[in-house]
PDB file of C-alpha atoms in Angstrom:
ATOM      1  CA  MET A   2       3.251 -17.594  -1.547  1.00 93.00           C
ATOM      2  CA  LYS A   3       3.647 -14.010  -2.793  1.00 96.00           C
ATOM      3  CA  ARG A   4       3.107 -11.210  -0.254  1.00 97.00           C
ATOM      4  CA  ILE A   5       1.045  -8.086  -0.884  1.00 98.00           C
ATOM      5  CA  LEU A   6       0.848  -5.087   1.419  1.00 98.00           C
ATOM      6  CA  VAL A   7      -2.445  -3.202   1.135  1.00 98.00           C
ATOM      7  CA  VAL A   8      -2.498   0.373   2.421  1.00 98.00           C
ATOM      8  CA  ASP A   9      -5.813   2.201   2.870  1.00 97.00           C
ATOM      9  CA  ASP A  10      -7.365   4.255   5.657  1.00 95.00           C
ATOM     10  CA  SER A  11     -10.723   2.505   5.147  1.00 94.00           C
ATOM     11  CA  THR A  12     -11.255  -0.746   7.033  1.00 96.00           C
ATOM     12  CA  THR A  13     -14.056  -1.615   4.608  1.00 95.00           C
ATOM     13  CA  ILE A  14     -11.750  -1.329   1.596  1.00 94.00           C
ATOM     14  CA  LEU A  15      -8.964  -3.246   3.333  1.00 96.00           C
ATOM     15  CA  LYS A  16     -11.292  -6.146   4.129  1.00 97.00           C
ATOM     16  CA  PHE A  17     -12.753  -6.078   0.600  1.00 95.00           C
ATOM     17  CA  VAL A  18      -9.317  -6.275  -1.030  1.00 96.00           C
ATOM     18  CA  GLU A  19      -8.203  -8.941   1.441  1.00 97.00           C
ATOM     19  CA  GLY A  20     -11.233 -11.039   0.521  1.00 97.00           C
ATOM     20  CA  ILE A  21     -10.308 -10.876  -3.147  1.00 96.00           C
ATOM     21  CA  LEU A  22      -6.601 -11.661  -2.695  1.00 97.00           C
ATOM     22  CA  GLN A  23      -6.321 -13.960   0.313  1.00 96.00           C
ATOM     23  CA  ASP A  24      -6.760 -17.244  -1.583  1.00 97.00           C
ATOM     24  CA  LYS A  25      -3.695 -16.655  -3.766  1.00 97.00           C
ATOM     25  CA  TYR A  26      -1.506 -14.278  -1.748  1.00 98.00           C
ATOM     26  CA  LYS A  27      -0.358 -13.612   1.771  1.00 98.00           C
ATOM     27  CA  VAL A  28      -1.993 -10.250   2.483  1.00 98.00           C
ATOM     28  CA  ALA A  29      -0.899  -7.675   5.065  1.00 98.00           C
ATOM     29  CA  LEU A  30      -3.227  -4.757   5.814  1.00 98.00           C
ATOM     30  CA  VAL A  31      -2.261  -1.354   7.203  1.00 98.00           C
ATOM     31  CA  LYS A  32      -4.283   1.840   7.631  1.00 98.00           C
ATOM     32  CA  SER A  33      -1.715   4.575   6.966  1.00 97.00           C
ATOM     33  CA  GLY A  34       1.417   5.512   5.106  1.00 97.00           C
ATOM     34  CA  GLU A  35       3.326   5.634   8.367  1.00 97.00           C
ATOM     35  CA  LEU A  36       2.320   2.062   9.201  1.00 98.00           C
ATOM     36  CA  ALA A  37       3.222   0.946   5.668  1.00 97.00           C
ATOM     37  CA  LEU A  38       6.744   2.341   6.040  1.00 96.00           C
ATOM     38  CA  ALA A  39       7.177   0.659   9.413  1.00 96.00           C
ATOM     39  CA  TYR A  40       5.915  -2.641   7.990  1.00 97.00           C
ATOM     40  CA  LEU A  41       8.238  -2.474   4.980  1.00 96.00           C
ATOM     41  CA  LYS A  42      11.276  -1.836   7.182  1.00 93.00           C
ATOM     42  CA  GLU A  43      10.688  -5.203   8.862  1.00 94.00           C
ATOM     43  CA  ASN A  44       8.934  -7.329   6.223  1.00 94.00           C
ATOM     44  CA  PRO A  45       9.657  -8.089   2.576  1.00 92.00           C
ATOM     45  CA  VAL A  46       6.713  -7.894   0.170  1.00 96.00           C
ATOM     46  CA  ASP A  47       6.268  -8.599  -3.530  1.00 96.00           C
ATOM     47  CA  MET A  48       3.886  -5.710  -4.188  1.00 97.00           C
ATOM     48  CA  VAL A  49       2.198  -2.760  -2.477  1.00 97.00           C
ATOM     49  CA  LEU A  50      -1.388  -1.729  -3.237  1.00 97.00           C
ATOM     50  CA  LEU A  51      -1.542   1.901  -2.130  1.00 97.00           C
ATOM     51  CA  ASP A  52      -4.533   4.218  -1.746  1.00 95.00           C
ATOM     52  CA  ILE A  53      -3.942   7.761  -2.992  1.00 93.00           C
ATOM     53  CA  PHE A  54      -6.218   9.634  -0.597  1.00 91.00           C
ATOM     54  CA  MET A  55      -5.305   9.124   3.061  1.00 93.00           C
ATOM     55  CA  PRO A  56      -5.059  11.607   5.933  1.00 92.00           C
ATOM     56  CA  LYS A  57      -1.688  12.801   7.236  1.00 94.00           C
ATOM     57  CA  MET A  58       0.418  11.134   4.526  1.00 95.00           C
ATOM     58  CA  ASP A  59      -1.233  10.551   1.150  1.00 95.00           C
ATOM     59  CA  GLY A  60      -0.299   7.776  -1.250  1.00 95.00           C
ATOM     60  CA  PHE A  61       2.068   9.947  -3.292  1.00 94.00           C
ATOM     61  CA  GLU A  62       4.095  10.923  -0.209  1.00 97.00           C
ATOM     62  CA  THR A  63       4.057   7.329   1.012  1.00 97.00           C
ATOM     63  CA  PHE A  64       5.366   6.174  -2.370  1.00 95.00           C
ATOM     64  CA  LYS A  65       8.152   8.755  -2.261  1.00 95.00           C
ATOM     65  CA  ARG A  66       9.195   7.564   1.196  1.00 95.00           C
ATOM     66  CA  ILE A  67       9.064   3.900   0.153  1.00 95.00           C
ATOM     67  CA  GLN A  68      11.603   4.719  -2.559  1.00 93.00           C
ATOM     68  CA  GLU A  69      13.867   6.324   0.065  1.00 92.00           C
ATOM     69  CA  LEU A  70      13.880   3.355   2.454  1.00 90.00           C
ATOM     70  CA  GLU A  71      17.238   1.865   3.358  1.00 83.00           C
ATOM     71  CA  PRO A  72      18.112  -0.759   2.532  1.00 78.00           C
ATOM     72  CA  LYS A  73      16.617   0.013  -0.882  1.00 78.00           C
ATOM     73  CA  CYS A  74      13.003  -1.136  -1.106  1.00 77.00           C
ATOM     74  CA  ASP A  75      12.558  -1.900  -4.803  1.00 84.00           C
ATOM     75  CA  VAL A  76       8.998  -3.193  -4.723  1.00 92.00           C
ATOM     76  CA  PRO A  77       6.285  -2.594  -7.330  1.00 94.00           C
ATOM     77  CA  VAL A  78       3.633  -0.146  -6.115  1.00 96.00           C
ATOM     78  CA  VAL A  79       0.137   0.007  -7.600  1.00 95.00           C
ATOM     79  CA  PHE A  80      -1.987   3.020  -6.735  1.00 93.00           C
ATOM     80  CA  PHE A  81      -5.736   2.728  -6.343  1.00 88.00           C
ATOM     81  CA  THR A  82      -8.452   5.205  -5.442  1.00 82.00           C
ATOM     82  CA  SER A  83     -12.167   5.749  -5.577  1.00 70.00           C
ATOM     83  CA  GLY A  84     -11.542   9.255  -6.955  1.00 60.00           C
ATOM     84  CA  VAL A  85     -12.576   9.880 -10.545  1.00 52.00           C
ATOM     85  CA  GLU A  86     -10.600  13.052 -11.219  1.00 57.00           C
ATOM     86  CA  ALA A  87      -8.359  12.865 -14.297  1.00 54.00           C
ATOM     87  CA  GLU A  88      -5.503  14.545 -12.408  1.00 57.00           C
ATOM     88  CA  ASN A  89      -5.188  11.464 -10.187  1.00 48.00           C
ATOM     89  CA  GLU A  90      -4.378   9.239 -13.154  1.00 50.00           C
TER      90      GLU A  90
END
């Protein structure tokens, strides 16, 4: 079963996404970029769903740090957000 890591500071969003994906994927949920990095150091995943707007470390910084992980973490990352600003695209 494919593994997806979902990263969002909102418990509501995490549970919503888990509900959608859990029948077809093994889903791991974390509430921050820091926790995502720690998880990825210990666990392989097939994809990361990453919120853009989070406190402390936003999705863009988290993505940058995922790319710098050693050994190389070459996992697809999909950003998502509730923001509607064009600059976030």
